[in-house]
Short mmCIF file of C-alpha atoms in Angstrom, two decimals:
data_model
loop_
_atom_site.label_atom_id
_atom_site.label_comp_id
_atom_site.label_asym_id
_atom_site.label_seq_id
_atom_site.Cartn_x
_atom_site.Cartn_y
_atom_site.Cartn_z
CA MET A 73 0.00 0.00 0.00
CA PHE A 74 1.62 3.21 -1.20
CA VAL A 75 1.25 6.88 -0.37
CA ALA A 76 0.32 7.66 -3.98
CA ASN A 77 -2.84 5.53 -3.63
CA ARG A 78 -3.95 7.04 -0.31
CA MET A 79 -3.07 10.72 -0.48
CA ALA A 80 -5.33 13.61 -1.46
CA LYS A 81 -4.18 14.25 -5.02
CA ASN A 82 -3.69 17.60 -6.76
CA PRO A 83 -3.94 19.57 -3.51
CA VAL A 84 -4.90 23.22 -3.34
CA THR A 85 -1.77 25.27 -2.78
CA VAL A 86 -1.07 28.83 -1.75
CA GLY A 87 1.71 31.27 -2.60
CA PRO A 88 4.00 32.61 0.13
CA ASP A 89 2.90 36.21 -0.49
CA GLU A 90 -0.82 35.54 -0.07
CA GLY A 91 -2.52 37.14 2.91
CA LEU A 92 -3.50 34.93 5.82
CA ASP A 93 -7.19 35.64 5.32
CA THR A 94 -6.93 34.34 1.77
CA ALA A 95 -5.26 31.16 3.00
CA ALA A 96 -7.88 30.75 5.72
CA SER A 97 -10.67 31.14 3.17
CA LEU A 98 -9.14 28.46 0.95
CA MET A 99 -8.98 26.02 3.85
CA LYS A 100 -12.52 26.77 4.96
CA LYS A 101 -13.89 26.42 1.43
CA GLY A 102 -12.12 23.12 0.80
CA HIS A 103 -12.69 21.70 4.29
CA PHE A 104 -9.03 20.92 4.86
CA ARG A 105 -6.51 21.95 7.48
CA ARG A 106 -3.25 22.23 5.58
CA LEU A 107 -1.92 24.00 2.50
CA PRO A 108 1.38 23.35 0.74
CA VAL A 109 3.06 26.69 0.00
CA VAL A 110 4.42 26.72 -3.54
CA GLU A 111 6.55 29.30 -5.36
CA ALA A 112 7.75 28.90 -8.95
CA GLY A 113 6.54 25.29 -8.91
CA LYS A 114 8.58 24.33 -5.84
CA LEU A 115 7.51 23.62 -2.28
CA VAL A 116 8.75 26.39 0.01
CA GLY A 117 6.57 25.87 3.09
CA PHE A 118 3.60 24.21 4.74
CA PHE A 119 0.74 26.18 6.27
CA SER A 120 -1.87 24.81 8.68
CA ASP A 121 -4.82 25.96 10.73
CA ARG A 122 -2.57 25.72 13.80
CA ASP A 123 -0.28 28.34 12.29
CA LEU A 124 -3.30 30.53 11.71
CA MET A 125 -4.54 30.13 15.28
CA ARG A 126 -1.17 31.27 16.62
CA VAL A 127 -1.63 34.73 15.13
CA ALA A 128 -5.42 35.08 14.97
CA PRO A 129 -7.00 37.70 17.26
CA SER A 130 -8.32 36.42 20.57
CA PRO A 131 -12.07 35.66 20.77
CA ALA A 132 -12.16 38.39 23.43
CA THR A 133 -10.88 41.04 21.01
CA THR A 134 -12.87 44.21 20.45
CA LEU A 135 -11.81 44.33 16.81
CA SER A 136 -14.55 44.24 14.20
CA ARG A 137 -14.59 41.48 11.61
CA TYR A 138 -13.35 43.98 9.04
CA GLU A 139 -10.46 44.96 11.32
CA GLU A 140 -9.61 41.31 11.93
CA ARG A 141 -9.50 40.60 8.19
CA THR A 142 -7.35 43.67 7.61
CA LEU A 143 -4.96 42.60 10.36
CA LEU A 144 -4.64 39.09 8.96
CA ASP A 145 -4.12 40.34 5.42
CA GLN A 146 -1.23 42.47 6.63
CA LEU A 147 0.52 39.24 7.51
CA LYS A 148 1.62 36.97 4.70
CA VAL A 149 1.73 33.21 4.56
CA ARG A 150 5.53 33.33 4.43
CA ASP A 151 5.55 35.12 7.80
CA ILE A 152 4.15 32.16 9.74
CA MET A 153 4.43 29.09 7.52
CA VAL A 154 6.68 26.17 8.44
CA LYS A 155 9.74 26.59 6.26
CA ASP A 156 11.67 23.45 7.17
CA VAL A 157 9.05 21.13 5.70
CA VAL A 158 9.01 17.39 6.33
CA THR A 159 7.89 15.62 3.14
CA VAL A 160 7.39 12.12 1.79
CA PRO A 161 7.89 10.80 -1.78
CA GLU A 162 4.84 9.51 -3.62
CA ASP A 163 6.38 6.04 -4.00
CA ALA A 164 6.82 5.65 -0.24
CA THR A 165 4.74 3.08 1.64
CA ILE A 166 1.99 4.00 4.07
CA GLU A 167 4.14 2.57 6.86
CA GLU A 168 6.97 4.96 6.00
CA ALA A 169 4.61 7.94 6.02
CA ALA A 170 3.12 6.86 9.35
CA LEU A 171 6.57 6.51 10.90
CA ILE A 172 7.65 9.95 9.67
CA MET A 173 4.52 11.58 11.13
CA TYR A 174 4.97 9.68 14.40
CA LYS A 175 8.63 10.65 14.79
CA HIS A 176 8.03 14.31 13.96
CA LYS A 177 4.71 14.53 15.85
CA ILE A 178 2.90 16.01 12.87
CA GLY A 179 -0.52 15.32 11.37
CA GLY A 180 0.19 15.68 7.66
CA LEU A 181 2.86 15.63 4.97
CA PRO A 182 3.20 17.16 1.51
CA VAL A 183 3.85 14.43 -1.05
CA LEU A 184 6.50 15.09 -3.70
CA SER A 185 7.11 13.56 -7.11
CA SER A 186 10.53 12.40 -8.26
CA VAL A 187 11.20 15.91 -9.64
CA GLY A 188 10.12 17.71 -6.47
CA ALA A 189 6.63 18.79 -7.53
CA VAL A 190 3.82 18.74 -4.96
CA VAL A 191 1.44 16.00 -6.07
CA GLY A 192 -0.53 15.39 -2.89
CA VAL A 193 -0.98 15.66 0.84
CA ILE A 194 -1.29 12.69 3.17
CA THR A 195 -2.71 13.10 6.66
CA GLU A 196 -3.25 11.10 9.82
CA THR A 197 -6.85 10.54 8.67
CA ASP A 198 -5.57 8.83 5.51
CA ILE A 199 -3.31 6.66 7.66
CA PHE A 200 -6.21 5.69 9.94
CA LYS A 201 -8.36 4.84 6.91
CA SER A 202 -5.57 2.66 5.53
CA PHE A 203 -5.33 0.84 8.85
CA VAL A 204 -9.09 0.25 8.88
CA ASP A 205 -8.95 -1.12 5.32
CA VAL A 206 -5.91 -3.34 5.94
CA MET A 207 -7.51 -4.84 9.03
CA GLY A 208 -10.90 -5.29 7.34
CA LEU A 209 -12.66 -3.56 10.21
CA GLN A 210 -15.79 -2.69 8.26
CA GLU A 211 -16.37 -6.13 6.80
CA GLY A 212 -17.88 -7.96 9.78
CA LYS A 213 -14.95 -10.34 10.23
CA THR A 214 -14.00 -12.41 13.25
CA ARG A 215 -10.79 -11.35 15.00
CA LEU A 216 -8.56 -13.74 16.92
CA THR A 217 -5.53 -12.67 18.94
CA VAL A 218 -2.97 -15.40 19.58
CA ARG A 219 0.01 -15.00 21.92
CA VAL A 220 3.09 -16.91 20.70
CA ASP A 221 6.80 -17.13 21.39
CA ASN A 222 9.30 -15.87 18.85
CA LYS A 223 10.25 -19.08 17.10
CA VAL A 224 10.46 -20.46 13.59
CA GLY A 225 7.34 -22.14 12.22
CA VAL A 226 4.66 -20.41 14.30
CA ILE A 227 2.89 -18.76 11.38
CA ALA A 228 3.08 -21.93 9.30
CA ASP A 229 1.53 -23.95 12.15
CA ILE A 230 -1.40 -21.61 12.58
CA ALA A 231 -1.95 -21.06 8.86
CA GLN A 232 -2.09 -24.84 8.40
CA ILE A 233 -4.93 -25.08 10.93
CA PHE A 234 -7.01 -22.59 8.96
CA LYS A 235 -6.17 -24.37 5.69
CA GLU A 236 -7.20 -27.76 7.04
CA ASN A 237 -10.53 -26.32 8.14
CA GLY A 238 -11.20 -24.58 4.82
CA VAL A 239 -11.04 -21.08 6.33
CA SER A 240 -9.56 -18.27 4.24
CA LEU A 241 -7.78 -15.47 6.10
CA ASP A 242 -8.41 -11.82 5.24
CA SER A 243 -5.54 -10.39 7.27
CA PHE A 244 -2.71 -11.66 9.44
CA VAL A 245 -0.70 -9.11 11.41
CA THR A 246 2.13 -9.68 13.88
CA CYS A 247 2.80 -7.31 16.77
CA ARG A 248 5.94 -7.68 18.90
CA GLN A 249 5.50 -7.33 22.66
CA GLU A 250 7.95 -5.88 25.19
CA ASP A 251 8.85 -9.34 26.54
CA GLY A 252 9.86 -10.56 23.07
CA SER A 253 6.73 -12.60 22.43
CA TYR A 254 4.27 -11.78 19.63
CA GLU A 255 0.57 -11.23 19.29
CA LEU A 256 -0.82 -12.59 16.02
CA ILE A 257 -3.95 -10.71 14.98
CA ILE A 258 -5.97 -12.82 12.57
CA ARG A 259 -9.16 -11.86 10.73
CA GLY A 260 -11.44 -13.86 8.52
CA ASP A 261 -14.84 -15.47 8.05
CA ILE A 262 -14.60 -18.11 10.77
CA PRO A 263 -17.82 -20.11 11.08
CA ASP A 264 -16.87 -22.00 14.25
CA VAL A 265 -14.49 -19.97 16.37
CA ASP A 266 -14.41 -22.49 19.22
CA VAL A 267 -13.20 -25.26 16.91
CA ILE A 268 -10.38 -23.11 15.49
CA LYS A 269 -9.47 -21.85 18.96
CA GLY A 270 -9.28 -25.40 20.29
CA LYS A 271 -7.01 -26.55 17.48
CA ILE A 272 -4.70 -23.56 17.88
CA GLU A 273 -4.38 -24.19 21.60
CA ALA A 274 -3.81 -27.90 20.98
CA GLN A 275 -0.64 -26.81 19.16
CA GLY A 276 0.55 -25.08 22.32
CA TYR A 277 -0.43 -21.51 21.43
CA LYS A 278 -2.73 -19.32 23.51
CA VAL A 279 -5.78 -17.59 22.03
CA ILE A 280 -6.15 -14.56 24.30
CA HIS A 281 -9.08 -12.81 22.62
CA THR A 282 -11.85 -13.38 20.08
CA VAL A 283 -14.43 -10.91 18.79
CA LYS A 284 -16.49 -10.15 15.70
CA ILE A 285 -15.98 -6.59 14.46
CA GLY A 286 -18.07 -4.64 11.99
#
């Protein structure tokens, strides 16, 4: 799963010399929270509603709406935009984008083509949606969580149980725990959960949770 398939494509952009009120109007009209700042076809900054809130008049201000707009238009996007922009290439994986956002504690990234052009924006919402899709959370599947030790052959053992019982798996995710063991998160159409659970535990593995989601 790649960023190019999950990002918002052809994003609205803003120039660095636009007034803040203009940028705010673009975000409000398009119902988005971030604008890549582009000059001469190149990314020069990233502007968000958080940047706007930092300089917006307080709700307790006595300024009129006209005065507020005038004040904001005196400031330019370049005055408050993030200049040292963290980006991601369009051929990156969703996992790479998620890790970048996690490490930098940011909610969105401009996406660049191989020649440096802004071709999209990917946000935490896109990442969440990808997670939901990968895990099949909206499809009414049964979820099993199996605790196993880190040893060769575990996945083959468990997959063989499902194969022998004619059950196709929709997703199979491993999650390492602090003690070095793993939780295997398995989803699929499982007609008899108790039978599958019993056979997994007969192999020496522990099913710690079962639930149907969706």
